[in-house]
XYZ file of C-alpha atoms in Angstrom:
493
model
C 36.491 13.273 9.444
C 35.688 9.844 8.823
C 32.610 7.978 6.735
C 29.831 9.040 8.122
C 28.051 5.523 9.593
C 23.921 4.904 8.458
C 22.075 2.306 10.665
C 18.508 1.116 8.680
C 16.231 -0.304 11.013
C 14.459 -2.289 8.634
C 14.797 -3.935 5.063
C 11.008 -2.749 4.021
C 11.095 -1.066 0.472
C 11.080 2.663 2.311
C 14.646 1.192 4.293
C 16.195 -0.301 1.298
C 15.408 2.595 -1.226
C 17.527 5.001 1.499
C 19.989 2.799 2.423
C 20.407 2.697 -1.733
C 20.433 6.721 -2.209
C 22.893 7.199 0.932
C 25.361 4.666 -0.474
C 25.786 6.066 -3.717
C 26.277 9.577 -1.416
C 29.354 7.664 0.168
C 27.603 6.300 3.716
C 28.285 3.228 5.486
C 24.833 1.624 5.383
C 23.918 -0.823 7.384
C 20.291 -2.510 6.901
C 19.872 -4.591 10.454
C 16.095 -6.833 9.486
C 14.959 -9.036 12.131
C 13.547 -11.134 9.988
C 14.874 -13.760 7.211
C 14.648 -11.416 3.685
C 13.951 -8.260 2.641
C 10.383 -6.836 2.221
C 8.503 -6.165 5.168
C 5.001 -6.037 4.278
C 6.280 -7.120 0.680
C 6.913 -11.301 2.097
C 6.449 -14.807 0.303
C 4.766 -16.823 2.585
C 5.410 -20.710 1.921
C 2.521 -22.608 1.170
C 2.215 -26.408 0.212
C 5.317 -26.583 -1.531
C 4.990 -22.585 -3.033
C 6.314 -18.834 -2.785
C 2.939 -17.049 -2.488
C 3.102 -13.403 -2.451
C 1.388 -11.693 0.490
C 1.846 -8.549 0.212
C 1.794 -5.672 -2.432
C 0.849 -7.076 -5.751
C -0.280 -4.426 -7.817
C 3.422 -2.228 -9.543
C 3.197 1.573 -10.818
C 4.422 4.719 -10.928
C 7.558 2.818 -11.991
C 9.355 6.337 -12.662
C 10.138 5.920 -8.946
C 12.129 2.328 -9.495
C 13.693 3.970 -12.978
C 14.283 7.003 -10.759
C 16.036 5.933 -8.111
C 17.673 2.324 -10.036
C 18.540 5.245 -12.179
C 20.685 7.549 -9.840
C 22.296 4.025 -8.540
C 23.354 3.903 -12.381
C 21.664 0.946 -12.951
C 18.048 0.179 -14.381
C 15.220 -2.468 -13.703
C 15.222 -4.061 -16.846
C 18.333 -4.492 -15.994
C 17.349 -7.007 -12.126
C 13.600 -7.145 -13.330
C 11.258 -9.115 -15.287
C 8.306 -7.270 -16.369
C 4.795 -7.558 -18.122
C 2.202 -4.762 -19.377
C -1.920 -6.348 -19.091
C -3.850 -4.655 -20.936
C -6.465 -5.958 -18.400
C -6.162 -3.650 -14.874
C -8.935 -6.356 -12.622
C -11.949 -8.020 -13.080
C -15.154 -7.073 -10.487
C -17.843 -10.128 -9.861
C -21.384 -8.680 -8.003
C -23.205 -11.288 -6.096
C -26.244 -10.563 -8.920
C -23.655 -12.499 -11.576
C -22.790 -9.071 -13.272
C -19.215 -8.681 -14.192
C -17.103 -5.530 -14.958
C -12.971 -5.615 -16.363
C -11.441 -2.635 -16.528
C -8.406 -2.261 -19.132
C -5.568 -0.164 -19.053
C -6.387 1.528 -22.217
C -8.543 3.391 -21.272
C -11.661 4.035 -23.888
C -12.171 -0.084 -23.855
C -12.809 0.195 -20.401
C -15.409 2.783 -21.287
C -16.866 0.789 -24.104
C -16.966 -1.573 -21.529
C -18.283 0.303 -19.211
C -21.578 1.101 -21.902
C -21.922 -1.774 -21.905
C -21.707 -2.596 -18.789
C -24.123 0.736 -17.337
C -25.376 2.489 -20.393
C -23.827 5.485 -22.546
C -23.404 8.464 -19.473
C -21.752 6.403 -16.571
C -19.254 5.764 -19.394
C -18.905 9.345 -20.006
C -18.485 10.138 -16.266
C -15.900 7.799 -16.221
C -13.820 8.777 -18.875
C -14.646 12.748 -17.428
C -13.419 10.717 -13.718
C -10.047 10.234 -15.537
C -8.602 13.947 -17.496
C -10.126 15.071 -13.325
C -7.891 12.100 -11.037
C -5.165 13.077 -13.857
C -5.540 16.678 -12.912
C -5.288 16.175 -9.127
C -2.750 14.361 -10.473
C -0.031 16.014 -12.071
C -1.227 18.650 -8.786
C 0.027 16.929 -6.520
C 3.026 15.082 -7.632
C 5.952 17.308 -7.216
C 4.334 20.260 -4.960
C 3.007 17.193 -1.991
C 4.412 13.262 -3.121
C 7.305 13.911 -3.862
C 8.309 16.834 -1.841
C 9.573 16.783 2.370
C 6.110 17.467 4.491
C 4.268 20.536 3.793
C 1.633 22.244 5.221
C -1.215 23.870 4.343
C 0.337 26.906 2.965
C 3.462 25.949 1.843
C 1.311 23.145 -0.307
C -0.167 25.998 -2.494
C 2.899 28.324 -2.921
C 5.008 24.425 -3.894
C 1.718 24.111 -6.784
C 2.465 27.622 -7.577
C 0.040 30.822 -8.147
C -0.910 30.119 -11.767
C -2.118 27.323 -10.239
C -4.323 27.929 -8.033
C -7.620 27.289 -9.572
C -6.288 23.658 -10.237
C -6.082 23.708 -6.674
C -9.059 24.022 -6.449
C -9.823 21.525 -8.307
C -9.126 19.031 -6.750
C -11.462 19.368 -4.295
C -9.137 18.334 -1.271
C -12.745 18.884 1.149
C -15.200 16.932 0.308
C -14.832 13.700 -0.405
C -14.136 10.362 -1.880
C -17.349 9.036 -2.472
C -19.476 12.217 -2.657
C -16.981 13.370 -5.914
C -17.664 9.552 -7.340
C -21.942 9.981 -6.646
C -20.688 13.226 -9.010
C -19.694 11.232 -11.905
C -21.417 7.774 -11.899
C -25.439 6.714 -11.140
C -24.414 2.967 -11.422
C -23.991 1.832 -7.815
C -21.916 -0.865 -8.596
C -19.460 2.135 -9.976
C -19.379 3.813 -7.099
C -18.308 1.260 -4.904
C -15.556 0.033 -7.785
C -14.011 3.397 -7.995
C -14.634 4.308 -3.884
C -12.629 1.583 -3.670
C -8.486 3.404 -4.471
C -9.953 4.245 -0.727
C -8.474 0.741 0.444
C -5.249 1.389 -1.301
C -3.820 3.067 1.435
C -6.334 2.144 4.234
C -8.544 3.938 4.526
C -12.667 4.354 4.565
C -13.960 6.333 0.884
C -16.839 7.924 3.125
C -14.321 9.312 5.322
C -11.137 9.816 2.588
C -10.701 12.798 0.555
C -11.501 13.576 -3.502
C -8.022 13.935 -3.599
C -7.111 10.420 -4.313
C -9.033 9.926 -7.219
C -4.928 10.734 -7.981
C -5.133 6.686 -7.898
C -7.165 6.225 -11.255
C -4.480 8.142 -13.288
C -1.946 6.106 -11.066
C -3.320 2.861 -13.126
C -3.780 4.172 -16.503
C -0.009 5.937 -16.062
C 1.059 1.665 -15.879
C 0.398 -1.231 -14.248
C 2.824 -4.138 -14.087
C 3.490 -8.060 -13.046
C 6.809 -8.698 -11.755
C 7.617 -11.812 -13.135
C 8.767 -13.557 -9.087
C 6.090 -10.992 -7.339
C 6.492 -7.827 -5.682
C 9.240 -9.863 -3.191
C 11.543 -10.148 -6.491
C 11.500 -6.341 -5.861
C 12.375 -6.108 -2.489
C 15.255 -8.973 -3.750
C 16.320 -6.664 -5.986
C 17.377 -3.563 -4.387
C 18.956 -5.226 -2.257
C 20.793 -6.130 -4.159
C 21.263 -3.617 -5.883
C 22.270 -2.142 -2.549
C 24.704 -4.704 -2.040
C 26.166 -3.976 -5.162
C 26.885 0.033 -3.135
C 28.379 -1.677 -0.278
C 25.579 -1.845 2.362
C 25.195 -4.519 4.973
C 22.419 -6.416 5.377
C 22.141 -8.556 8.936
C 19.028 -10.576 8.956
C 17.102 -12.033 12.110
C 18.980 -8.606 13.821
C 16.484 -7.406 15.102
C 16.645 -3.758 16.452
C 15.581 -3.183 20.777
C 16.942 0.544 21.289
C 17.741 3.731 19.547
C 20.713 5.070 22.186
C 21.697 8.625 22.016
C 23.277 11.436 24.237
C 23.033 15.210 23.737
C 19.787 14.816 22.086
C 21.313 13.388 19.051
C 21.701 9.390 18.286
C 24.796 7.640 18.322
C 23.533 4.257 18.157
C 22.303 1.588 17.663
C 21.031 -1.952 19.896
C 20.196 -5.230 19.154
C 18.326 -8.037 20.779
C 21.287 -9.995 22.377
C 22.757 -7.418 23.694
C 25.543 -5.648 20.148
C 25.336 -2.189 20.054
C 26.491 -0.752 15.850
C 27.672 2.975 16.236
C 26.210 5.395 14.409
C 26.038 8.760 12.951
C 22.612 8.442 11.369
C 19.778 6.175 11.714
C 16.562 5.946 9.366
C 13.834 4.402 11.460
C 11.825 1.915 8.426
C 8.798 1.086 10.889
C 5.516 2.258 11.474
C 6.393 4.401 13.493
C 3.697 4.321 16.365
C 6.974 1.637 17.774
C 8.729 5.032 17.962
C 5.654 6.585 19.291
C 4.532 3.769 22.457
C 8.382 3.714 23.026
C 9.892 0.117 21.773
C 12.511 1.043 20.691
C 13.315 2.892 23.913
C 12.738 5.995 26.308
C 15.044 8.113 23.396
C 13.576 7.607 20.867
C 10.219 7.745 21.885
C 9.634 12.171 21.247
C 9.879 11.366 17.839
C 7.228 11.476 16.435
C 3.355 10.940 18.156
C 1.602 7.417 17.798
C -1.129 7.119 15.908
C -3.986 6.217 18.345
C -6.094 3.995 17.734
C -9.645 5.230 15.498
C -7.255 7.224 13.448
C -5.437 4.096 12.269
C -5.717 2.788 8.719
C -7.295 -0.449 7.953
C -5.644 -4.107 8.697
C -7.307 -7.440 7.081
C -7.660 -10.838 7.108
C -5.885 -12.497 4.585
C -5.710 -16.030 3.181
C -2.387 -17.853 1.257
C -3.759 -20.008 -0.173
C -3.015 -22.755 -2.738
C -5.996 -24.635 -4.081
C -7.976 -24.769 -7.628
C -10.260 -22.769 -7.919
C -13.889 -23.435 -10.629
C -15.893 -21.416 -11.606
C -15.639 -17.967 -11.873
C -13.151 -16.884 -14.502
C -9.998 -15.216 -12.525
C -7.674 -12.973 -13.627
C -4.829 -11.406 -11.536
C -6.704 -9.126 -9.473
C -10.276 -10.092 -8.286
C -12.419 -7.939 -6.601
C -16.321 -9.414 -5.319
C -18.826 -7.195 -3.892
C -21.361 -7.695 -1.869
C -24.783 -5.669 -0.837
C -24.027 -2.841 1.284
C -20.530 -1.049 0.506
C -21.217 2.372 2.954
C -21.580 -1.193 5.698
C -18.644 -2.648 5.896
C -15.901 0.858 6.520
C -18.702 2.263 9.530
C -18.007 -1.708 10.487
C -14.919 -1.002 10.216
C -13.977 2.368 11.721
C -17.607 2.559 14.286
C -18.250 -0.907 14.958
C -14.569 -2.011 14.759
C -15.924 -5.407 13.023
C -15.644 -6.902 9.728
C -18.996 -6.928 7.827
C -21.529 -9.608 6.838
C -20.202 -9.779 2.476
C -16.905 -7.723 3.626
C -15.339 -6.437 0.107
C -13.227 -9.810 -0.823
C -10.083 -8.722 -3.505
C -8.606 -12.559 -4.218
C -4.765 -12.040 -6.790
C -4.842 -14.997 -8.615
C -0.928 -14.733 -9.229
C -0.594 -17.962 -11.765
C -2.554 -15.979 -14.249
C -0.352 -13.966 -15.182
C 2.644 -13.711 -17.689
C 4.977 -17.081 -15.705
C 2.162 -19.473 -14.452
C 4.123 -22.066 -11.494
C 1.050 -24.169 -10.930
C 2.180 -26.965 -8.656
C -0.284 -30.189 -8.219
C -1.297 -29.495 -5.399
C -2.977 -26.581 -7.427
C -2.576 -22.604 -8.497
C -1.844 -19.924 -6.207
C -3.777 -16.944 -4.631
C -4.248 -14.658 -1.894
C -7.691 -13.421 -0.375
C -8.013 -10.253 1.276
C -11.248 -8.830 3.289
C -10.867 -5.195 5.394
C -10.461 -5.266 9.278
C -10.340 -3.253 12.161
C -6.370 -2.441 13.204
C -7.714 -4.289 16.819
C -4.569 -6.444 16.802
C -3.058 -5.185 19.572
C -6.319 -5.423 21.535
C -7.701 -9.204 20.968
C -8.874 -8.835 16.783
C -10.292 -11.568 15.766
C -10.733 -15.471 17.497
C -10.997 -18.232 16.737
C -14.592 -18.649 16.221
C -14.311 -15.092 14.264
C -12.314 -16.666 11.719
C -14.251 -19.320 11.142
C -17.347 -17.663 11.068
C -15.918 -15.483 8.193
C -14.367 -17.843 6.001
C -18.054 -19.098 5.539
C -19.284 -15.932 4.588
C -16.179 -15.107 2.152
C -16.780 -18.256 0.775
C -20.856 -17.276 1.077
C -19.831 -14.392 -1.243
C -17.518 -15.818 -3.845
C -20.447 -19.061 -4.204
C -22.775 -16.524 -4.475
C -20.553 -14.327 -7.325
C -19.567 -18.079 -9.098
C -16.680 -18.681 -7.127
C -16.214 -21.961 -6.052
C -13.085 -22.354 -3.984
C -12.128 -23.331 -0.672
C -11.367 -21.714 2.176
C -8.512 -23.573 5.300
C -6.231 -26.370 5.383
C -3.550 -27.033 5.838
C -2.621 -25.705 1.762
C -3.876 -21.962 3.592
C -2.091 -19.607 5.598
C -4.040 -17.082 7.257
C -2.772 -13.756 8.993
C -4.653 -11.944 10.827
C -4.907 -8.338 12.852
C -3.275 -10.270 15.924
C -0.568 -11.774 13.666
C -0.086 -8.142 11.952
C 0.718 -6.625 14.920
C 2.905 -9.354 15.734
C 5.329 -8.411 12.500
C 4.734 -4.666 13.197
C 4.879 -4.032 16.318
C 2.566 -0.756 17.682
C 0.446 -0.878 14.572
C -2.200 -3.167 15.917
C -2.510 -4.777 13.157
C -2.853 -1.621 10.941
C -1.356 -2.157 7.266
C -1.148 2.091 5.857
C -0.554 4.175 9.007
C -2.812 6.706 9.861
C -5.856 6.659 8.563
C -6.238 9.227 5.234
C -9.319 10.462 6.997
C -10.505 14.283 6.419
C -9.031 17.246 4.322
C -5.596 17.421 6.275
C -5.075 13.927 6.984
C -2.583 14.116 4.189
C -0.704 16.555 6.364
C -0.843 13.999 9.467
C 2.289 11.570 8.637
C 5.133 12.598 9.961
C 7.978 14.128 7.835
C 11.533 11.966 7.302
C 12.895 14.331 9.953
C 12.560 13.275 13.615
C 11.851 15.382 16.883
C 15.833 13.775 17.426
C 18.231 14.680 15.339
C 20.121 11.864 14.031
C 16.312 10.437 13.474
C 14.716 9.979 9.983
C 11.628 7.526 9.286
C 10.839 6.581 6.400
C 8.282 3.972 5.275
C 4.439 3.246 5.017
C 2.950 5.426 8.374
C 5.566 8.073 6.428
C 5.000 10.976 4.087
C 4.048 10.639 1.645
C 1.936 7.754 2.596
C 1.196 4.168 1.954
C 2.027 1.965 -1.096
C 4.664 0.986 -2.070
C 5.428 3.336 -4.467
C 4.968 6.140 -1.977
C 6.969 4.442 0.622
C 9.689 3.574 -2.272
C 10.268 7.353 -1.452
C 9.874 8.026 2.135
C 12.530 6.343 2.077
C 14.125 8.627 -0.998
C 12.855 11.404 1.381
C 14.146 10.142 4.522
C 18.365 9.745 3.017
C 17.414 13.612 1.226
C 16.681 14.891 4.641
C 19.999 13.346 5.962
C 22.408 14.315 2.814
C 21.224 17.762 4.107
C 21.543 18.595 7.193
């Protein structure tokens, strides 16, 4: 029997993970990527002669990558230099108040007591215990499992853990559960941000997303070279296993015969024969027919109102003044619920949006150039990149509002100019077709939203799905798990 040929479309973290697992299992793997480097959303943008990480900036759930590389006969630390920071993030508000969260939860509780009061500090500790319970319940039964349905999930958890299933409260929103733990509205804002880690609103996302608190407590790392270095490391491991990488190669059509995949045709006409295909792009691209009619029935596209958050981002090289930035920083406006009502109902950016700022030279490996230090700024936006997106006048007004908010929080920073690269929802749509600019696939709104993401096995025989739009969801480690689940399904079939 000839060697099974697999084509992986897309060199995002899901595609890279799938390629590694499949290559070590003896499959002939070719990864086609229309960009000039691996990483997908873990991209790096050149600004003023420096490379700025323009995508995910947080590395968590290290066990995912320890498992992936360990199974491949190597170790994460053989390829990357990692640092464990004491401080998780610094937060600022318009009234001048500031709060640091720490890797040590007792230290964070002490900081919260000084920031608010003892009652909110105890609420934080209780919240941490609750989030650990949720994580322990869902890690193996849902996160690292082929997509279950609600009934099979209960079976996987086991009857002895049914009380834990009730405690995770999937029918309550994260926002309402936060109200049970925090009386200070600023703390409710801060921990409500966990919903945005999967592109969702804390007003509508299930309380199960409190597990993010435990994920952070379990470990957050900084990587030398940024998150893009992770993508290059995974590609290097794949290369040692015999994976063939084709950069600048855009998949135009997935070919089928008799209801099963037979190959991939690239832009320009070249055809790559394949017995199996792993698609590591936004799953909606298949459902909208962007990879041909034969692959269109693989999965349904996500309707625009159900899309997750998009963003406006600024990759800046400059000299911030005033506010003492850490690596991860968050600046809050006054009305957090209004931000998500604006994005998801009114399809616009609120007047004073929350601003995330990653000061990439505030870690242990500073690389500040003559023009200043590297920063990524992000505000939430509706995923309407295929329906107009953010116009130039809107962008100019938004930059004024963002600068105003930062100024009221104590930070002076100039946006725009030659040392700034802006990415809007329409740009994310161009980078990730059929997404509308949504960065996290489907929004996790409602108790059953997590079951609505497509599984690894598509409706087309021999075609598998990987990436943040598929199960188990968005985020770097989750996307890596999706790639591993795709490889596991393919090998099992």
